[in-house]
Each structure stands twice: as structure tokens, then as C-alpha cells.
PDB file of C-alpha atoms in Angstrom:
ATOM      1  CA  MET A   1      -6.465  11.895 -48.392  1.00 50.00           C
ATOM      2  CA  ALA A   2      -8.948   9.807 -46.545  1.00 53.00           C
ATOM      3  CA  PHE A   3      -6.931  10.045 -43.512  1.00 48.00           C
ATOM      4  CA  ILE A   4      -7.133  13.621 -43.444  1.00 53.00           C
ATOM      5  CA  SER A   5     -10.935  13.707 -43.821  1.00 50.00           C
ATOM      6  CA  ARG A   6     -11.329  11.342 -41.115  1.00 51.00           C
ATOM      7  CA  ALA A   7      -9.029  13.552 -38.783  1.00 48.00           C
ATOM      8  CA  ARG A   8     -11.221  16.449 -39.724  1.00 48.00           C
ATOM      9  CA  ARG A   9     -14.485  14.721 -39.053  1.00 51.00           C
ATOM     10  CA  ALA A  10     -12.958  13.648 -35.441  1.00 50.00           C
ATOM     11  CA  PHE A  11     -12.419  17.466 -34.628  1.00 49.00           C
ATOM     12  CA  THR A  12     -15.504  18.831 -36.138  1.00 51.00           C
ATOM     13  CA  GLY A  13     -18.001  16.117 -35.838  1.00 48.00           C
ATOM     14  CA  PRO A  14     -21.556  16.782 -34.019  1.00 48.00           C
ATOM     15  CA  PHE A  15     -19.520  16.797 -30.748  1.00 45.00           C
ATOM     16  CA  PRO A  16     -16.118  18.241 -29.174  1.00 48.00           C
ATOM     17  CA  PRO A  17     -13.401  15.629 -28.746  1.00 48.00           C
ATOM     18  CA  CYS A  18     -13.246  16.532 -25.103  1.00 51.00           C
ATOM     19  CA  SER A  19     -17.076  15.821 -24.345  1.00 53.00           C
ATOM     20  CA  TYR A  20     -16.785  12.706 -26.607  1.00 52.00           C
ATOM     21  CA  LEU A  21     -13.680  11.379 -24.335  1.00 49.00           C
ATOM     22  CA  ALA A  22     -15.632  12.312 -21.052  1.00 49.00           C
ATOM     23  CA  SER A  23     -18.453  10.331 -22.319  1.00 50.00           C
ATOM     24  CA  ILE A  24     -16.293   7.213 -22.813  1.00 45.00           C
ATOM     25  CA  ARG A  25     -15.092   7.771 -19.287  1.00 49.00           C
ATOM     26  CA  LEU A  26     -18.649   7.906 -17.806  1.00 49.00           C
ATOM     27  CA  SER A  27     -19.539   4.507 -19.531  1.00 53.00           C
ATOM     28  CA  SER A  28     -18.910   2.281 -16.697  1.00 59.00           C
ATOM     29  CA  THR A  29     -21.363   2.019 -13.770  1.00 78.00           C
ATOM     30  CA  LEU A  30     -20.368   2.679 -10.077  1.00 82.00           C
ATOM     31  CA  THR A  31     -20.389  -0.199  -7.943  1.00 89.00           C
ATOM     32  CA  SER A  32     -19.598   1.855  -4.686  1.00 91.00           C
ATOM     33  CA  PRO A  33     -19.872   5.366  -3.481  1.00 94.00           C
ATOM     34  CA  LYS A  34     -16.259   6.001  -3.535  1.00 96.00           C
ATOM     35  CA  LEU A  35     -14.833   8.494  -6.335  1.00 96.00           C
ATOM     36  CA  PHE A  36     -11.013   8.763  -7.560  1.00 97.00           C
ATOM     37  CA  ILE A  37     -10.289  12.396  -8.696  1.00 97.00           C
ATOM     38  CA  SER A  38      -7.263  13.104 -10.896  1.00 96.00           C
ATOM     39  CA  GLY A  39      -5.810  15.934 -12.353  1.00 96.00           C
ATOM     40  CA  LEU A  40      -6.249  18.088  -8.988  1.00 96.00           C
ATOM     41  CA  SER A  41      -4.009  21.365  -8.419  1.00 94.00           C
ATOM     42  CA  ARG A  42      -1.338  20.885  -6.222  1.00 93.00           C
ATOM     43  CA  GLU A  43      -2.721  23.988  -4.424  1.00 92.00           C
ATOM     44  CA  THR A  44      -6.039  22.299  -3.713  1.00 93.00           C
ATOM     45  CA  THR A  45      -6.768  21.812  -0.008  1.00 93.00           C
ATOM     46  CA  ASP A  46      -8.909  19.266   1.530  1.00 94.00           C
ATOM     47  CA  GLU A  47     -11.328  22.053   2.449  1.00 95.00           C
ATOM     48  CA  GLN A  48     -11.598  23.435  -1.258  1.00 95.00           C
ATOM     49  CA  PHE A  49     -11.942  19.895  -2.612  1.00 95.00           C
ATOM     50  CA  GLN A  50     -15.027  19.106  -0.210  1.00 95.00           C
ATOM     51  CA  GLU A  51     -16.622  22.309  -1.081  1.00 96.00           C
ATOM     52  CA  ALA A  52     -16.469  21.425  -4.771  1.00 96.00           C
ATOM     53  CA  PHE A  53     -18.102  18.134  -4.334  1.00 96.00           C
ATOM     54  CA  TYR A  54     -20.687  19.206  -1.558  1.00 95.00           C
ATOM     55  CA  PRO A  55     -23.511  20.292  -3.764  1.00 95.00           C
ATOM     56  CA  PHE A  56     -23.960  16.705  -4.982  1.00 95.00           C
ATOM     57  CA  GLY A  57     -24.901  15.028  -1.665  1.00 95.00           C
ATOM     58  CA  ARG A  58     -23.692  14.205   1.857  1.00 96.00           C
ATOM     59  CA  ILE A  59     -19.843  13.616   1.884  1.00 96.00           C
ATOM     60  CA  VAL A  60     -18.546  10.724   4.180  1.00 96.00           C
ATOM     61  CA  GLU A  61     -15.011  11.815   3.621  1.00 95.00           C
ATOM     62  CA  ALA A  62     -13.265  13.978   0.998  1.00 95.00           C
ATOM     63  CA  LYS A  63      -9.442  13.825   0.949  1.00 95.00           C
ATOM     64  CA  VAL A  64      -6.395  14.879  -1.285  1.00 96.00           C
ATOM     65  CA  VAL A  65      -3.654  12.546  -1.323  1.00 96.00           C
ATOM     66  CA  ARG A  66      -0.412  14.136  -0.064  1.00 95.00           C
ATOM     67  CA  ASP A  67       3.356  13.402  -0.247  1.00 93.00           C
ATOM     68  CA  ARG A  68       4.540  11.985   3.275  1.00 92.00           C
ATOM     69  CA  ALA A  69       7.670  13.979   3.121  1.00 93.00           C
ATOM     70  CA  THR A  70       6.833  17.144   1.644  1.00 92.00           C
ATOM     71  CA  ARG A  71       3.117  17.326   2.443  1.00 92.00           C
ATOM     72  CA  ARG A  72       2.220  18.584  -1.245  1.00 92.00           C
ATOM     73  CA  SER A  73      -0.711  17.519  -2.930  1.00 93.00           C
ATOM     74  CA  LYS A  74       0.250  14.236  -5.474  1.00 95.00           C
ATOM     75  CA  GLY A  75      -2.687  16.083  -7.773  1.00 95.00           C
ATOM     76  CA  PHE A  76      -5.342  13.154  -6.823  1.00 97.00           C
ATOM     77  CA  GLY A  77      -7.960  12.329  -4.165  1.00 97.00           C
ATOM     78  CA  PHE A  78     -10.933  10.596  -3.080  1.00 97.00           C
ATOM     79  CA  VAL A  79     -14.542  11.480  -2.445  1.00 97.00           C
ATOM     80  CA  THR A  80     -16.688   9.161  -0.543  1.00 96.00           C
ATOM     81  CA  TYR A  81     -20.691   9.964  -0.566  1.00 97.00           C
ATOM     82  CA  THR A  82     -23.312   8.158   1.494  1.00 96.00           C
ATOM     83  CA  SER A  83     -25.006   6.733  -1.519  1.00 95.00           C
ATOM     84  CA  ILE A  84     -24.023   5.299  -4.832  1.00 95.00           C
ATOM     85  CA  GLU A  85     -26.588   7.707  -6.534  1.00 95.00           C
ATOM     86  CA  GLU A  86     -25.044  10.756  -4.961  1.00 96.00           C
ATOM     87  CA  ALA A  87     -21.649   9.564  -6.153  1.00 95.00           C
ATOM     88  CA  GLU A  88     -22.919   9.079  -9.788  1.00 95.00           C
ATOM     89  CA  LYS A  89     -24.579  12.726  -9.790  1.00 96.00           C
ATOM     90  CA  ALA A  90     -21.347  13.946  -8.642  1.00 96.00           C
ATOM     91  CA  ARG A  91     -19.560  11.930 -11.350  1.00 96.00           C
ATOM     92  CA  GLU A  92     -21.570  13.124 -14.301  1.00 95.00           C
ATOM     93  CA  GLU A  93     -21.484  16.640 -13.229  1.00 96.00           C
ATOM     94  CA  MET A  94     -17.857  16.940 -12.250  1.00 96.00           C
ATOM     95  CA  ASN A  95     -16.117  14.769 -14.643  1.00 96.00           C
ATOM     96  CA  ALA A  96     -14.066  16.970 -17.236  1.00 94.00           C
ATOM     97  CA  LYS A  97     -14.836  20.337 -15.335  1.00 95.00           C
ATOM     98  CA  PHE A  98     -12.163  22.559 -14.264  1.00 95.00           C
ATOM     99  CA  LEU A  99     -11.305  22.953 -10.635  1.00 93.00           C
ATOM    100  CA  HIS A 100      -8.921  25.701  -9.650  1.00 92.00           C
ATOM    101  CA  GLY A 101      -7.769  25.882 -13.282  1.00 92.00           C
ATOM    102  CA  TRP A 102      -7.084  22.268 -13.695  1.00 95.00           C
ATOM    103  CA  VAL A 103      -9.374  20.053 -15.769  1.00 96.00           C
ATOM    104  CA  ILE A 104     -10.237  17.087 -13.398  1.00 97.00           C
ATOM    105  CA  PHE A 105     -11.303  13.683 -13.851  1.00 96.00           C
ATOM    106  CA  VAL A 106     -13.961  11.746 -11.729  1.00 96.00           C
ATOM    107  CA  ASP A 107     -13.845   8.022 -11.912  1.00 95.00           C
ATOM    108  CA  PRO A 108     -14.888   4.994  -9.617  1.00 95.00           C
ATOM    109  CA  ALA A 109     -12.345   4.204  -6.908  1.00 94.00           C
ATOM    110  CA  LYS A 110     -10.942   0.713  -7.215  1.00 91.00           C
ATOM    111  CA  PRO A 111     -10.501  -1.194  -4.196  1.00 88.00           C
ATOM    112  CA  ARG A 112      -7.037  -1.217  -2.869  1.00 84.00           C
ATOM    113  CA  GLU A 113      -4.556  -4.092  -3.793  1.00 87.00           C
ATOM    114  CA  TYR A 114      -2.924  -6.282  -1.277  1.00 89.00           C
ATOM    115  CA  ARG A 115       0.810  -5.622  -1.611  1.00 87.00           C
ATOM    116  CA  PRO A 116       3.224  -7.726   0.653  1.00 88.00           C
ATOM    117  CA  PRO A 117       5.745  -5.985   2.783  1.00 86.00           C
ATOM    118  CA  PRO A 118       9.179  -5.435   0.735  1.00 82.00           C
ATOM    119  CA  HIS A 119      11.712  -8.337   1.393  1.00 73.00           C
ATOM    120  CA  ARG A 120      14.543  -6.933   3.530  1.00 66.00           C
ATOM    121  CA  PRO A 121      17.450  -9.022   4.067  1.00 61.00           C
ATOM    122  CA  GLU A 122      19.332  -9.100   7.393  1.00 59.00           C
ATOM    123  CA  SER A 123      21.547  -6.351   7.834  1.00 56.00           C
ATOM    124  CA  GLY A 124      23.498  -7.794  10.536  1.00 55.00           C
ATOM    125  CA  PRO A 125      27.521  -8.688  10.205  1.00 57.00           C
ATOM    126  CA  SER A 126      28.116 -11.593   8.051  1.00 59.00           C
ATOM    127  CA  GLU A 127      30.570 -14.224   9.105  1.00 62.00           C
ATOM    128  CA  THR A 128      33.529 -12.242   7.880  1.00 64.00           C
ATOM    129  CA  GLY A 129      32.515  -9.515  10.456  1.00 63.00           C
ATOM    130  CA  PHE A 130      31.305  -6.783   7.725  1.00 62.00           C
ATOM    131  CA  ARG A 131      28.162  -5.445   6.836  1.00 61.00           C
ATOM    132  CA  THR A 132      27.152  -5.223   3.404  1.00 59.00           C
ATOM    133  CA  ASN A 133      25.724  -1.862   2.391  1.00 59.00           C
ATOM    134  CA  LYS A 134      24.050  -2.461  -0.912  1.00 60.00           C
ATOM    135  CA  THR A 135      24.011   1.314  -2.111  1.00 62.00           C
ATOM    136  CA  VAL A 136      27.827   2.143  -1.274  1.00 57.00           C
ATOM    137  CA  GLY A 137      29.435  -1.037  -0.971  1.00 53.00           C
ATOM    138  CA  TRP A 138      31.354  -2.631   2.037  1.00 54.00           C
ATOM    139  CA  CYS A 139      31.362  -0.914   5.354  1.00 54.00           C
ATOM    140  CA  GLY A 140      33.464  -1.460   8.332  1.00 58.00           C
ATOM    141  CA  TYR A 141      37.231  -1.588   8.762  1.00 57.00           C
ATOM    142  CA  ASN A 142      39.444  -1.625   5.620  1.00 55.00           C
ATOM    143  CA  SER A 143      42.920  -3.053   6.069  1.00 55.00           C
ATOM    144  CA  THR A 144      44.602  -1.632   3.104  1.00 55.00           C
TER     145      THR A 144
END
């Protein structure tokens, strides 16, 4: 019974759950003028993306991240403003808002982490003269 009353209070309290969650996301402070925007529609273009964030300040760069092979949007992007104050204003105004029918979330962008290049073993012939193909098996002449 206590669980039900707590659940009811969570959904019918003085604030709607969506705005409560949005306020939690806004609690961290910005340290750079670059914002990470998630939840974008797959059809959002770079131009539409820039137009949506233009009213909050001067934009240095607005980019929707796309898949290299298909050129389709991955559903997130980055916006860089000239100052942290402009980025903070955009974050407050656009977080948990609808953009092209999808709810977007605006968060501070994290610095890119260094990732070492993948280790690739030599693909040349071995001492027996055959090459090893890890996905298929042995490649080369089969004497059977």
C-alpha cells in the first residue's frame, strides 16, 4: 500500500515527472561552450539543426553526426557556441523539448577520449605459405 501511494505521489506531485527529470539533467554546470544533443530525428539536417539552436547565441559549429557508410543521422549531434553563457541559455531552453517530433536532450559535451588504434596482426603468409583469415578459416591451396 505504501508503495502505491509513493508511486502515485511521483506521478501526481507538484511537478510533472518529465520536468523533474529535465531539472536533474540541468544540475551539472557547463565548463565549455560545446553541447551534446541526443534524441534527434533521423531526418534532421545540419541546416535545420543550426536553425533550431540559432536563437540562443552565435554558433561556431552545429553538426549532426552521420554514419560513414549510409550517411544517415545517428540521432545525435553537437553545437558549439562562442561563450558558455550562450550555451547555458540554449541548454535551459532546448532540453527536453520537441524538435521535428522527437524529444531532444541537451547535455554538456565531454572531451573526446584517446583510443589507441586497433591492433592488427600481420596478414602476410606464414612459415607454411598459407595466410590465415580469422573470419573464414584457411585461405590458399588445399591439397585434399
